[in-house]
mmCIF file of N, CA and C in Angstrom:
data_model
loop_
_atom_site.group_PDB
_atom_site.id
_atom_site.type_symbol
_atom_site.label_atom_id
_atom_site.label_comp_id
_atom_site.label_asym_id
_atom_site.label_seq_id
_atom_site.Cartn_x
_atom_site.Cartn_y
_atom_site.Cartn_z
ATOM 1 N N UNK S 1 73.191 91.336 135.248
ATOM 2 C CA UNK S 1 74.404 91.949 136.573
ATOM 3 C C UNK S 1 75.036 93.011 135.538
ATOM 4 N N UNK S 2 75.435 93.711 136.101
ATOM 5 C CA UNK S 2 76.123 94.902 134.975
ATOM 6 C C UNK S 2 77.547 95.125 135.928
ATOM 7 N N UNK S 3 77.941 96.327 135.162
ATOM 8 C CA UNK S 3 79.315 96.564 135.644
ATOM 9 C C UNK S 3 79.687 96.761 136.958
ATOM 10 N N UNK S 4 78.648 97.352 137.666
ATOM 11 C CA UNK S 4 78.903 97.684 139.513
ATOM 12 C C UNK S 4 78.523 96.767 140.143
ATOM 13 N N UNK S 5 77.922 95.279 139.677
ATOM 14 C CA UNK S 5 78.044 94.446 140.083
ATOM 15 C C UNK S 5 79.645 93.860 140.654
ATOM 16 N N UNK S 6 80.163 93.401 139.812
ATOM 17 C CA UNK S 6 81.400 92.805 139.854
ATOM 18 C C UNK S 6 82.543 93.722 140.429
ATOM 19 N N UNK S 7 82.490 95.233 139.946
ATOM 20 C CA UNK S 7 82.955 96.158 140.521
ATOM 21 C C UNK S 7 82.996 96.012 142.102
ATOM 22 N N UNK S 8 81.369 95.919 142.832
ATOM 23 C CA UNK S 8 81.490 96.111 144.161
ATOM 24 C C UNK S 8 82.168 94.577 144.671
ATOM 25 N N UNK S 9 81.708 93.348 144.018
ATOM 26 C CA UNK S 9 82.423 92.099 144.719
ATOM 27 C C UNK S 9 84.253 92.677 144.706
ATOM 28 N N UNK S 10 84.919 93.181 143.776
ATOM 29 C CA UNK S 10 86.033 93.434 143.819
ATOM 30 C C UNK S 10 86.420 94.130 145.004
ATOM 31 N N UNK S 11 85.943 95.220 145.276
ATOM 32 C CA UNK S 11 86.247 96.205 146.343
ATOM 33 C C UNK S 11 86.009 95.107 147.980
ATOM 34 N N UNK S 12 84.814 94.352 147.880
ATOM 35 C CA UNK S 12 84.680 93.689 148.932
ATOM 36 C C UNK S 12 85.800 92.628 149.065
ATOM 37 N N UNK S 13 86.236 92.022 147.975
ATOM 38 C CA UNK S 13 87.759 91.178 148.050
ATOM 39 C C UNK S 13 88.888 91.660 148.281
ATOM 40 N N UNK S 14 89.016 92.977 148.069
ATOM 41 C CA UNK S 14 90.045 93.663 148.527
ATOM 42 C C UNK S 14 90.098 93.907 150.020
ATOM 43 N N UNK S 15 88.635 94.339 150.349
ATOM 44 C CA UNK S 15 88.860 94.702 151.770
ATOM 45 C C UNK S 15 88.765 93.819 152.661
ATOM 46 N N UNK S 16 88.133 92.189 152.269
ATOM 47 C CA UNK S 16 88.450 91.148 153.203
ATOM 48 C C UNK S 16 89.828 90.674 153.184
ATOM 49 N N UNK S 17 90.498 90.825 152.036
ATOM 50 C CA UNK S 17 91.947 90.378 152.330
ATOM 51 C C UNK S 17 92.812 91.375 152.718
ATOM 52 N N UNK S 18 92.610 92.574 152.832
ATOM 53 C CA UNK S 18 93.490 93.840 153.783
ATOM 54 C C UNK S 18 92.988 93.180 155.196
ATOM 55 N N UNK S 19 91.840 92.965 155.813
ATOM 56 C CA UNK S 19 91.467 92.689 156.936
ATOM 57 C C UNK S 19 92.097 91.148 157.165
ATOM 58 N N UNK S 20 92.374 90.135 156.210
ATOM 59 C CA UNK S 20 92.970 89.228 156.566
ATOM 60 C C UNK S 20 94.317 89.417 156.838
ATOM 61 N N UNK S 21 94.945 90.394 156.141
ATOM 62 C CA UNK S 21 96.279 90.571 156.400
ATOM 63 C C UNK S 21 96.575 91.050 157.716
ATOM 64 N N UNK S 22 95.583 92.401 158.141
ATOM 65 C CA UNK S 22 95.581 93.033 159.580
ATOM 66 C C UNK S 22 95.722 91.644 160.801
ATOM 67 N N UNK S 23 94.682 90.856 160.605
ATOM 68 C CA UNK S 23 94.405 89.824 161.507
ATOM 69 C C UNK S 23 95.349 88.846 161.928
ATOM 70 N N UNK S 24 96.279 88.551 160.405
ATOM 71 C CA UNK S 24 97.371 87.669 160.420
ATOM 72 C C UNK S 24 98.441 88.307 161.298
ATOM 73 N N UNK S 25 98.946 89.632 161.101
ATOM 74 C CA UNK S 25 99.915 90.321 161.906
ATOM 75 C C UNK S 25 99.467 90.304 163.334
ATOM 76 N N UNK S 26 98.239 90.325 163.528
ATOM 77 C CA UNK S 26 97.961 90.581 164.962
ATOM 78 C C UNK S 26 98.004 88.845 165.860
ATOM 79 N N UNK S 27 98.205 87.820 164.962
ATOM 80 C CA UNK S 27 97.868 86.387 165.226
ATOM 81 C C UNK S 27 96.530 85.808 165.553
ATOM 82 N N UNK S 28 95.903 86.298 164.931
ATOM 83 C CA UNK S 28 94.417 86.470 165.208
ATOM 84 C C UNK S 28 94.439 85.348 163.811
ATOM 85 N N UNK S 29 94.790 84.146 163.414
ATOM 86 C CA UNK S 29 94.910 83.257 162.680
ATOM 87 C C UNK S 29 93.720 82.692 162.218
ATOM 88 N N UNK S 30 92.841 81.979 163.088
ATOM 89 C CA UNK S 30 91.343 81.459 162.455
ATOM 90 C C UNK S 30 90.508 82.920 161.924
ATOM 91 N N UNK S 31 90.487 84.054 162.406
ATOM 92 C CA UNK S 31 89.874 84.966 161.730
ATOM 93 C C UNK S 31 90.704 85.464 160.293
ATOM 94 N N UNK S 32 92.053 85.181 160.639
ATOM 95 C CA UNK S 32 92.533 85.836 159.134
ATOM 96 C C UNK S 32 92.155 84.401 158.306
ATOM 97 N N UNK S 33 92.108 83.377 158.476
ATOM 98 C CA UNK S 33 91.936 82.397 157.585
ATOM 99 C C UNK S 33 90.361 82.608 157.057
ATOM 100 N N UNK S 34 89.466 82.852 157.773
ATOM 101 C CA UNK S 34 88.339 83.332 157.149
ATOM 102 C C UNK S 34 88.002 84.389 156.497
ATOM 103 N N UNK S 35 88.699 85.301 156.698
ATOM 104 C CA UNK S 35 88.664 86.713 155.856
ATOM 105 C C UNK S 35 89.198 86.414 154.278
ATOM 106 N N UNK S 36 90.501 85.513 154.517
ATOM 107 C CA UNK S 36 91.011 85.246 153.406
ATOM 108 C C UNK S 36 90.388 84.261 152.463
ATOM 109 N N UNK S 37 89.606 83.346 152.994
ATOM 110 C CA UNK S 37 88.726 82.481 152.244
ATOM 111 C C UNK S 37 87.542 83.619 151.153
ATOM 112 N N UNK S 38 86.935 84.407 152.255
ATOM 113 C CA UNK S 38 86.247 85.236 151.952
ATOM 114 C C UNK S 38 86.702 86.009 150.599
ATOM 115 N N UNK S 39 88.037 86.752 150.717
ATOM 116 C CA UNK S 39 88.472 87.143 149.889
ATOM 117 C C UNK S 39 88.689 86.343 148.341
ATOM 118 N N UNK S 40 88.888 85.151 148.467
ATOM 119 C CA UNK S 40 89.023 84.109 147.373
ATOM 120 C C UNK S 40 88.124 83.981 146.932
ATOM 121 N N UNK S 41 86.865 83.937 147.844
ATOM 122 C CA UNK S 41 85.399 83.543 147.153
ATOM 123 C C UNK S 41 85.106 84.563 146.375
ATOM 124 N N UNK S 42 85.340 85.980 146.788
ATOM 125 C CA UNK S 42 84.773 87.299 146.087
ATOM 126 C C UNK S 42 85.367 87.494 144.848
ATOM 127 N N UNK S 43 86.791 87.132 144.883
ATOM 128 C CA UNK S 43 87.616 87.667 143.966
ATOM 129 C C UNK S 43 86.928 86.718 142.467
ATOM 130 N N UNK S 44 86.995 85.542 143.029
ATOM 131 C CA UNK S 44 86.460 84.521 142.166
ATOM 132 C C UNK S 44 84.538 84.871 141.529
ATOM 133 N N UNK S 45 84.010 85.452 142.519
ATOM 134 C CA UNK S 45 82.540 85.949 141.895
ATOM 135 C C UNK S 45 82.876 86.946 141.155
ATOM 136 N N UNK S 46 84.089 87.958 140.975
ATOM 137 C CA UNK S 46 84.111 89.236 140.248
ATOM 138 C C UNK S 46 84.610 88.453 138.891
ATOM 139 N N UNK S 47 85.086 87.384 139.042
ATOM 140 C CA UNK S 47 86.060 86.922 137.573
ATOM 141 C C UNK S 47 84.612 86.745 136.783
ATOM 142 N N UNK S 48 83.677 85.695 137.655
ATOM 143 C CA UNK S 48 82.765 85.097 136.745
ATOM 144 C C UNK S 48 82.108 86.189 136.444
ATOM 145 N N UNK S 49 81.397 87.186 137.303
ATOM 146 C CA UNK S 49 80.498 88.126 136.800
ATOM 147 C C UNK S 49 80.875 88.858 135.414
ATOM 148 N N UNK S 50 82.366 88.918 135.795
ATOM 149 C CA UNK S 50 83.162 89.757 134.211
ATOM 150 C C UNK S 50 82.756 88.955 133.446
ATOM 151 N N UNK S 51 82.688 87.690 133.275
ATOM 152 C CA UNK S 51 82.548 86.873 132.047
ATOM 153 C C UNK S 51 81.049 86.680 131.936
ATOM 154 N N UNK S 52 80.228 87.583 132.600
ATOM 155 C CA UNK S 52 78.990 87.091 132.353
ATOM 156 C C UNK S 52 78.257 85.671 132.623
ATOM 157 N N UNK S 53 79.141 85.260 133.410
ATOM 158 C CA UNK S 53 78.407 83.920 134.247
ATOM 159 C C UNK S 53 77.981 83.904 135.785
ATOM 160 N N UNK S 54 77.083 83.259 136.167
ATOM 161 C CA UNK S 54 76.729 82.905 137.403
ATOM 162 C C UNK S 54 77.867 82.834 138.588
ATOM 163 N N UNK S 55 77.550 83.490 139.576
ATOM 164 C CA UNK S 55 78.548 83.872 140.793
ATOM 165 C C UNK S 55 77.637 83.607 141.708
ATOM 166 N N UNK S 56 77.294 82.097 142.428
ATOM 167 C CA UNK S 56 76.612 81.687 143.327
ATOM 168 C C UNK S 56 77.083 80.982 143.953
ATOM 169 N N UNK S 57 77.024 80.728 144.978
ATOM 170 C CA UNK S 57 77.690 79.309 145.959
ATOM 171 C C UNK S 57 78.932 80.137 147.065
ATOM 172 N N UNK S 58 79.308 79.201 148.022
ATOM 173 C CA UNK S 58 80.366 79.536 148.782
ATOM 174 C C UNK S 58 81.571 78.661 148.824
ATOM 175 N N UNK S 59 81.509 77.718 147.785
ATOM 176 C CA UNK S 59 82.912 76.813 148.032
ATOM 177 C C UNK S 59 83.782 77.461 146.973
ATOM 178 N N UNK S 60 85.197 77.786 147.438
ATOM 179 C CA UNK S 60 85.996 77.860 146.637
ATOM 180 C C UNK S 60 86.616 77.122 145.359
ATOM 181 N N UNK S 61 86.472 75.993 145.933
ATOM 182 C CA UNK S 61 86.901 74.874 144.487
ATOM 183 C C UNK S 61 85.796 74.932 143.549
ATOM 184 N N UNK S 62 84.616 75.015 144.110
ATOM 185 C CA UNK S 62 83.495 75.077 142.816
ATOM 186 C C UNK S 62 83.590 76.183 141.939
ATOM 187 N N UNK S 63 83.808 77.549 142.581
ATOM 188 C CA UNK S 63 84.014 78.532 141.664
ATOM 189 C C UNK S 63 85.149 78.535 141.165
ATOM 190 N N UNK S 64 86.375 77.619 141.636
ATOM 191 C CA UNK S 64 87.371 78.063 140.446
ATOM 192 C C UNK S 64 87.144 77.303 139.590
ATOM 193 N N UNK S 65 86.373 75.829 139.967
ATOM 194 C CA UNK S 65 86.073 74.845 138.685
ATOM 195 C C UNK S 65 84.976 75.313 137.387
ATOM 196 N N UNK S 66 84.240 76.492 137.899
ATOM 197 C CA UNK S 66 83.363 77.089 137.190
ATOM 198 C C UNK S 66 84.255 78.155 136.409
ATOM 199 N N UNK S 67 85.161 78.926 137.023
ATOM 200 C CA UNK S 67 86.148 79.865 136.312
ATOM 201 C C UNK S 67 86.628 79.167 135.719
ATOM 202 N N UNK S 68 87.325 78.082 135.658
ATOM 203 C CA UNK S 68 88.465 77.192 134.776
ATOM 204 C C UNK S 68 87.293 76.963 133.371
ATOM 205 N N UNK S 69 85.979 76.554 133.596
ATOM 206 C CA UNK S 69 85.583 76.111 132.452
ATOM 207 C C UNK S 69 85.182 77.472 131.677
ATOM 208 N N UNK S 70 84.732 78.365 132.265
ATOM 209 C CA UNK S 70 84.470 79.842 131.612
ATOM 210 C C UNK S 70 85.258 80.492 130.557
ATOM 211 N N UNK S 71 86.696 80.249 131.245
ATOM 212 C CA UNK S 71 87.899 80.788 130.664
ATOM 213 C C UNK S 71 88.828 79.984 130.202
ATOM 214 N N UNK S 72 88.707 78.877 130.250
ATOM 215 C CA UNK S 72 89.427 77.684 129.251
ATOM 216 C C UNK S 72 90.975 77.816 129.910
ATOM 217 N N UNK S 73 90.837 78.157 131.017
ATOM 218 C CA UNK S 73 92.231 78.321 131.576
ATOM 219 C C UNK S 73 92.499 76.823 132.421
ATOM 220 N N UNK S 74 93.675 76.272 132.353
ATOM 221 C CA UNK S 74 93.908 74.871 133.190
ATOM 222 C C UNK S 74 94.210 75.193 134.794
ATOM 223 N N UNK S 75 93.106 74.910 135.579
ATOM 224 C CA UNK S 75 93.094 74.928 136.780
ATOM 225 C C UNK S 75 93.548 74.185 137.468
ATOM 226 N N UNK S 76 94.314 72.703 137.169
ATOM 227 C CA UNK S 76 94.550 71.363 137.392
ATOM 228 C C UNK S 76 95.520 71.984 138.622
ATOM 229 N N UNK S 77 96.439 72.672 138.738
ATOM 230 C CA UNK S 77 97.415 73.134 140.172
ATOM 231 C C UNK S 77 96.672 73.675 141.094
ATOM 232 N N UNK S 78 95.249 74.749 140.828
ATOM 233 C CA UNK S 78 94.865 75.340 141.895
ATOM 234 C C UNK S 78 93.982 74.310 142.662
ATOM 235 N N UNK S 79 93.493 73.197 141.967
ATOM 236 C CA UNK S 79 92.807 72.143 142.674
ATOM 237 C C UNK S 79 93.453 71.132 143.342
#
């Protein structure tokens, strides 16, 4: 995967986060939560791809764990 792969994931994450904010302001909380989860998932995939790691799966928790392992960052508070 090349540079554009993680850049595309980042753009998608930013779009999802903006959508979540708009939906939250409109009190569409279920949809806002969905887009917030999507933003988190895509941001983590961006970070993994940037580190040349596999960016598969949909579990934010599992993506955080994989990010912690490849970046050597303490993720205990996130879990």
